[in-house]
Amino acid sequence: MHVVDPLFHKIQELLLKGRPYPVNLARQSFGTSSDIDQLIDRCLDTSELPGPERHYYIDLTPFERVGGLGRLIESIIVNPNRCGAILTMSRPILDEISSEYEHCPLPVLFFQKDGELEEIIGFSDVYGACRSHVELDFRYDTNRLNLSEFRRILARANLTKLLFDADCIDTPRLSDELEPTTEISGRLYRVMPNGMLVSCYLKLKDLGRDTNHLMRIAYEIMLNLFDYFRRDSDPLPNFDLIVAPNNTSLLIASMVRAIIEKPVLPIDRLGPIPSLQLHSERLKEFLFERRVVVIEEVVATGSEVDRTIMFLNHMGASLEKVVAAYNLEIGKPMLIDSHKMVSLCRPKRMLDYVYRSQIDALS
Amino acid sequence: MSTDPKSMPSADQFIELLGISNFDLSGGDARGFIGLVWSASNEIWKIPQESWYTNHDLNHSFRILQSVIDLDPLFELSPYERMVICAASCIHDIGMQFNFWAPKRSKLFPPKKLGSDELRERHSELGHSLIKAQLKDEKTLKFPQQFVTDLTSYKNALNYASYIGFSHSGTYGKSLLNSMLEYEATFRAGSHDGFIFRPRLLAALLRICDELDNDSRRIGQPDRISTRQINNISAIHWLSCLFIKNVDIEISPSADRAYVSHTIRVPFESDRNLGNNIQEIVRKIRILELESEIETSKQFLEACGERSHLKEIDVRNLNPDHAFFIPPKFDDLQGTIKIALELWDAPSKEKSLHVDFQQTMPHIRPKVFPEDLGYPLSRTQLSSVLRQWFTANVITGHIELISGLHTDTYVNCRFLAANPELLRAVSAHITDNYIDKDINCIMAVGTSAIPFAVNIAIRLGCKVTFTFSRTKLEEGEESESDESILDAIKKDYSLNELLPSFNNGDNLLILDDIISGGRVAKESVNLLVELKLRPGTIHHFSLYRLGSIDFQIDKRITSYDHFVDIPEVLYALKSSCPLCEKGFPLKMEREMF
């Protein structure tokens, strides 16, 4: 499934201009003639779309009003080989489409305020097959996907693709001079500082080589923090600040901060649990009774999340959520309720990721 | 009010805001009418008198009209209505300037200047009396400028404007509303010169929009709030306005309802209690007032049989905004607000007698904040703010840094990086500094620099990465250690944390929070060499330069720059630390954080 995210591009544009509160501003201000032109270009740019799929989605759910919808629809239906389907949660947008078209020439998926898929309108002879693909994607006749579930599927796909696009997967090579490597049963492993072996390493720090990549991952995190813009709740006020437990998380969290303008506090190098007692009163003042969201770039064993939770507990902060971009599913944190932790991408199987001890190697 | 008369909006701005520049009346035109009203009002407000009240001048009138325009999709005011409400807005508070324009001998007005409380109570009546006198052509009335010299064509409009304007407040205002209710023929909704005209609706609208102008712009000099010149009631009003950053009006898609939301400024480092108290004071004093005005307006129009003219206006929840904002000269803001809330709820007679209120607001060292200075900040202003931040957040004592050096001053810039306003201001300046230096990569050295580096990289469209410096010095640090930097650092950091991500030949900006002797900068470059990375030109920027130890310039670094120089910070080797010699107890940096 492929999605064109006009909100993402609008936020990018605003960040480049140094405008504050870009996500709020983007949601309010999207819809200028230039915005629609750029959106049309992206929709028609078939190079962006995966090969065999005929359809893609245009996610307008963050917006309450969008001008130029008629022009958008008329422009994208010129390409009969690619069908765009519009996602919206806004009744005014739906009404505008309905008022312009008795039979909308492309599928429009309307979501209720809580993100549940209410209906799909729009049908045409040209896009008859497209409509059926859309219905299939959303399991329309059986167990319908809601917006959140759909976007989570997309997040998994996007973040998996990002690992390759950003060349973040570091596979061990015997010729590596700087990193220790060992071989077991014909497979190479990187030796980690704690002595454990890993079959590959996610070098998410390399996302910084292109701030667009950094933004992509931050965008998915932001969508999750905003609960995919469902209208029956306003999640943003539900936390006060973002905490990053290591420096690579901080790199990503800083980009999230730039988008949503919530403060970010790094609390790296927590170390073993006893050292938590040494952390200062200053930090305690800062965190006491604050509602905190933790952003992790990768969760493997879950121990860093546990240390972070213990630390926040010690500081008197209230943990609202942990959002992990990637979860390698080696273990899981013991100190968090499962509903408070979100993992956007679980690439363990795709990477054939192995985390093991050196015991066999030593023998 | 610290309103600078030179900064008042012009007549043209009023006319343009309302879109009535080409509107003609029979016998005149809107430009002429508004021009005269504006001119007289501007003269009245030339020297604001009552500086202990919130701002009531033409800036306030202008903002009221901005709210009128924001709400206009609900009402679709005709050009005539816009013209009249414009005049009403200009004149509605001229009574507050009575002590400025009070005629020396007149049966129509009190013989002497009035005290602030009486002035506040009677300002609608006084203003209306002034306008009525003009309408009756009382040329004997000496006034700063003869008001509406050629009134003939506009008397009707001005008369309506006076009822609409002066009915906005107090007992007198309510009496005017009763008049508007009673005089059906004069005030019922109808038309004038072919344009729809609903004077009662305009009166209701003005009341509401007057109350909507209740954000921090009403306070000209917030640093006076703690002075004895400001009485308790005014101080409470000032406080409640001070915390409102902005008021937004949103119209429903079907244009049958408006939503008003207030964004309140919560000092960034405030705890939950303070945040709640701030919300409480805003809610009690401003929001409830606004809701009360909306209700009064509804009841008034209901009584007139014109309720349907007023669409629904919903006041939504408050939106807190944790900005870098601390009200000037508050040492115990929480205590001040708590007392203000108690006073507000107290019976009226006690409100003026609570002397302790002023005593909760002692003067402390003045702080200067971006919002008070106005964006964008100049480099000098930002440096001043950073110096103030440093002073406010520094910890003094005898501290051993992770590097092994001893110091008497410690500051953790993570808290600075966690401040969105400062982060934005600092990043903007650094971006401007290097925008034409063809930077390909920002390399943050240390955790605190990472948020800044990301912000700057977004603006410059370049890569961003991070690394660390050597964490532990050996004794006799001036001599080079045999151990490579990489090996030394790898004891504390994994290689993935150390290895910066950029390409050979990239022009690099090294960003650090603090520079003292330049050793960390030098070692950062040495680390790159050990990692076989070959950047192009290298620039170095730090937020602070601390201490006065000899600066080791590395010739591989093309330029060094920093915002703030604080030379009085002590740095010493453990072996020669004067604080150790004096036996001061030592704290470790890890404990400070």
PDB file of N, CA and C in Angstrom, chain B residues 474-515:
ATOM      1  N   GLU B 474      44.018  12.402  32.040  1.00  0.00           N
ATOM      2  CA  GLU B 474      45.013  11.900  32.972  1.00  0.00           C
ATOM      3  C   GLU B 474      45.650  13.107  33.643  1.00  0.00           C
ATOM      4  N   GLU B 475      46.353  12.871  34.707  1.00  0.00           N
ATOM      5  CA  GLU B 475      47.100  13.943  35.343  1.00  0.00           C
ATOM      6  C   GLU B 475      48.120  14.492  34.370  1.00  0.00           C
ATOM      7  N   GLY B 476      48.428  15.782  34.473  1.00  0.00           N
ATOM      8  CA  GLY B 476      49.373  16.389  33.540  1.00  0.00           C
ATOM      9  C   GLY B 476      48.797  16.435  32.146  1.00  0.00           C
ATOM     10  N   GLU B 477      47.627  17.020  32.063  1.00  0.00           N
ATOM     11  CA  GLU B 477      46.874  16.869  30.825  1.00  0.00           C
ATOM     12  C   GLU B 477      47.514  17.558  29.642  1.00  0.00           C
ATOM     13  N   GLU B 478      48.417  18.492  29.875  1.00  0.00           N
ATOM     14  CA  GLU B 478      48.968  19.208  28.736  1.00  0.00           C
ATOM     15  C   GLU B 478      49.754  18.292  27.808  1.00  0.00           C
ATOM     16  N   SER B 479      50.365  17.278  28.359  1.00  0.00           N
ATOM     17  CA  SER B 479      51.118  16.373  27.488  1.00  0.00           C
ATOM     18  C   SER B 479      50.168  15.373  26.850  1.00  0.00           C
ATOM     19  N   GLU B 480      50.482  14.972  25.670  1.00  0.00           N
ATOM     20  CA  GLU B 480      49.617  14.039  24.953  1.00  0.00           C
ATOM     21  C   GLU B 480      49.721  12.661  25.592  1.00  0.00           C
ATOM     22  N   SER B 481      48.608  12.017  25.770  1.00  0.00           N
ATOM     23  CA  SER B 481      48.608  10.654  26.303  1.00  0.00           C
ATOM     24  C   SER B 481      49.012   9.687  25.210  1.00  0.00           C
ATOM     25  N   ASP B 482      49.601   8.542  25.629  1.00  0.00           N
ATOM     26  CA  ASP B 482      49.948   7.518  24.642  1.00  0.00           C
ATOM     27  C   ASP B 482      48.701   6.833  24.106  1.00  0.00           C
ATOM     28  N   GLU B 483      47.708   6.767  24.927  1.00  0.00           N
ATOM     29  CA  GLU B 483      46.467   6.089  24.519  1.00  0.00           C
ATOM     30  C   GLU B 483      45.782   6.940  23.468  1.00  0.00           C
ATOM     31  N   SER B 484      45.297   6.281  22.423  1.00  0.00           N
ATOM     32  CA  SER B 484      44.608   7.044  21.390  1.00  0.00           C
ATOM     33  C   SER B 484      43.280   7.565  21.950  1.00  0.00           C
ATOM     34  N   ILE B 485      42.856   8.626  21.332  1.00  0.00           N
ATOM     35  CA  ILE B 485      41.582   9.222  21.771  1.00  0.00           C
ATOM     36  C   ILE B 485      40.465   8.203  21.615  1.00  0.00           C
ATOM     37  N   LEU B 486      40.513   7.518  20.509  1.00  0.00           N
ATOM     38  CA  LEU B 486      39.464   6.551  20.214  1.00  0.00           C
ATOM     39  C   LEU B 486      39.412   5.475  21.290  1.00  0.00           C
ATOM     40  N   ASP B 487      40.577   4.977  21.669  1.00  0.00           N
ATOM     41  CA  ASP B 487      40.601   3.930  22.690  1.00  0.00           C
ATOM     42  C   ASP B 487      40.109   4.476  24.028  1.00  0.00           C
ATOM     43  N   ALA B 488      40.470   5.727  24.296  1.00  0.00           N
ATOM     44  CA  ALA B 488      40.037   6.326  25.565  1.00  0.00           C
ATOM     45  C   ALA B 488      38.524   6.478  25.583  1.00  0.00           C
ATOM     46  N   ILE B 489      37.989   6.940  24.475  1.00  0.00           N
ATOM     47  CA  ILE B 489      36.547   7.213  24.460  1.00  0.00           C
ATOM     48  C   ILE B 489      35.746   5.921  24.436  1.00  0.00           C
ATOM     49  N   LYS B 490      36.323   4.911  23.791  1.00  0.00           N
ATOM     50  CA  LYS B 490      35.572   3.658  23.654  1.00  0.00           C
ATOM     51  C   LYS B 490      35.335   2.967  24.985  1.00  0.00           C
ATOM     52  N   LYS B 491      36.046   3.444  26.028  1.00  0.00           N
ATOM     53  CA  LYS B 491      35.777   2.870  27.356  1.00  0.00           C
ATOM     54  C   LYS B 491      34.378   3.287  27.837  1.00  0.00           C
ATOM     55  N   ASP B 492      33.932   4.437  27.345  1.00  0.00           N
ATOM     56  CA  ASP B 492      32.644   4.944  27.817  1.00  0.00           C
ATOM     57  C   ASP B 492      31.543   4.924  26.765  1.00  0.00           C
ATOM     58  N   TYR B 493      31.906   4.855  25.501  1.00  0.00           N
ATOM     59  CA  TYR B 493      30.898   4.911  24.440  1.00  0.00           C
ATOM     60  C   TYR B 493      31.133   3.780  23.449  1.00  0.00           C
ATOM     61  N   SER B 494      30.035   3.323  22.879  1.00  0.00           N
ATOM     62  CA  SER B 494      30.192   2.320  21.815  1.00  0.00           C
ATOM     63  C   SER B 494      30.656   3.032  20.547  1.00  0.00           C
ATOM     64  N   LEU B 495      31.185   2.248  19.627  1.00  0.00           N
ATOM     65  CA  LEU B 495      31.686   2.846  18.395  1.00  0.00           C
ATOM     66  C   LEU B 495      30.565   3.493  17.597  1.00  0.00           C
ATOM     67  N   ASN B 496      29.389   2.878  17.676  1.00  0.00           N
ATOM     68  CA  ASN B 496      28.271   3.450  16.919  1.00  0.00           C
ATOM     69  C   ASN B 496      27.879   4.822  17.443  1.00  0.00           C
ATOM     70  N   GLU B 497      28.076   5.024  18.736  1.00  0.00           N
ATOM     71  CA  GLU B 497      27.774   6.353  19.277  1.00  0.00           C
ATOM     72  C   GLU B 497      28.852   7.348  18.859  1.00  0.00           C
ATOM     73  N   LEU B 498      30.073   6.837  18.737  1.00  0.00           N
ATOM     74  CA  LEU B 498      31.189   7.726  18.442  1.00  0.00           C
ATOM     75  C   LEU B 498      31.289   8.112  16.980  1.00  0.00           C
ATOM     76  N   LEU B 499      31.010   7.138  16.144  1.00  0.00           N
ATOM     77  CA  LEU B 499      31.292   7.325  14.724  1.00  0.00           C
ATOM     78  C   LEU B 499      30.330   8.336  14.103  1.00  0.00           C
ATOM     79  N   PRO B 500      30.836   9.486  13.717  1.00  0.00           N
ATOM     80  CA  PRO B 500      29.940  10.449  13.087  1.00  0.00           C
ATOM     81  C   PRO B 500      29.645  10.019  11.648  1.00  0.00           C
ATOM     82  N   SER B 501      28.450  10.371  11.188  1.00  0.00           N
ATOM     83  CA  SER B 501      28.040   9.955   9.839  1.00  0.00           C
ATOM     84  C   SER B 501      28.155  11.126   8.883  1.00  0.00           C
ATOM     85  N   PHE B 502      29.242  11.212   8.186  1.00  0.00           N
ATOM     86  CA  PHE B 502      29.320  12.177   7.096  1.00  0.00           C
ATOM     87  C   PHE B 502      30.316  11.656   6.071  1.00  0.00           C
ATOM     88  N   ASN B 503      30.381  12.309   4.937  1.00  0.00           N
ATOM     89  CA  ASN B 503      31.258  11.860   3.855  1.00  0.00           C
ATOM     90  C   ASN B 503      32.552  12.654   3.882  1.00  0.00           C
ATOM     91  N   ASN B 504      33.588  12.012   3.434  1.00  0.00           N
ATOM     92  CA  ASN B 504      34.855  12.736   3.280  1.00  0.00           C
ATOM     93  C   ASN B 504      34.663  13.937   2.368  1.00  0.00           C
ATOM     94  N   GLY B 505      35.251  15.022   2.756  1.00  0.00           N
ATOM     95  CA  GLY B 505      35.106  16.248   1.965  1.00  0.00           C
ATOM     96  C   GLY B 505      33.956  17.134   2.418  1.00  0.00           C
ATOM     97  N   ASP B 506      33.091  16.620   3.270  1.00  0.00           N
ATOM     98  CA  ASP B 506      31.972  17.443   3.762  1.00  0.00           C
ATOM     99  C   ASP B 506      32.504  18.588   4.604  1.00  0.00           C
ATOM    100  N   ASN B 507      31.930  19.777   4.389  1.00  0.00           N
ATOM    101  CA  ASN B 507      32.255  20.913   5.257  1.00  0.00           C
ATOM    102  C   ASN B 507      31.479  20.737   6.551  1.00  0.00           C
ATOM    103  N   LEU B 508      32.190  20.876   7.630  1.00  0.00           N
ATOM    104  CA  LEU B 508      31.632  20.473   8.917  1.00  0.00           C
ATOM    105  C   LEU B 508      31.439  21.671   9.838  1.00  0.00           C
ATOM    106  N   LEU B 509      30.331  21.667  10.550  1.00  0.00           N
ATOM    107  CA  LEU B 509      30.147  22.611  11.640  1.00  0.00           C
ATOM    108  C   LEU B 509      30.094  21.792  12.921  1.00  0.00           C
ATOM    109  N   ILE B 510      31.069  21.988  13.766  1.00  0.00           N
ATOM    110  CA  ILE B 510      31.073  21.292  15.055  1.00  0.00           C
ATOM    111  C   ILE B 510      30.329  22.162  16.051  1.00  0.00           C
ATOM    112  N   LEU B 511      29.344  21.562  16.696  1.00  0.00           N
ATOM    113  CA  LEU B 511      28.493  22.318  17.619  1.00  0.00           C
ATOM    114  C   LEU B 511      28.678  21.755  19.022  1.00  0.00           C
ATOM    115  N   ASP B 512      28.980  22.643  19.950  1.00  0.00           N
ATOM    116  CA  ASP B 512      29.151  22.206  21.338  1.00  0.00           C
ATOM    117  C   ASP B 512      28.421  23.198  22.229  1.00  0.00           C
ATOM    118  N   ASP B 513      28.067  22.764  23.400  1.00  0.00           N
ATOM    119  CA  ASP B 513      27.360  23.697  24.275  1.00  0.00           C
ATOM    120  C   ASP B 513      28.361  24.646  24.952  1.00  0.00           C
ATOM    121  N   ILE B 514      29.489  24.091  25.376  1.00  0.00           N
ATOM    122  CA  ILE B 514      30.459  24.913  26.111  1.00  0.00           C
ATOM    123  C   ILE B 514      31.856  24.671  25.550  1.00  0.00           C
ATOM    124  N   ILE B 515      32.592  25.736  25.426  1.00  0.00           N
ATOM    125  CA  ILE B 515      34.016  25.624  25.110  1.00  0.00           C
ATOM    126  C   ILE B 515      34.770  26.363  26.211  1.00  0.00           C
TER     127      ILE B 515
END
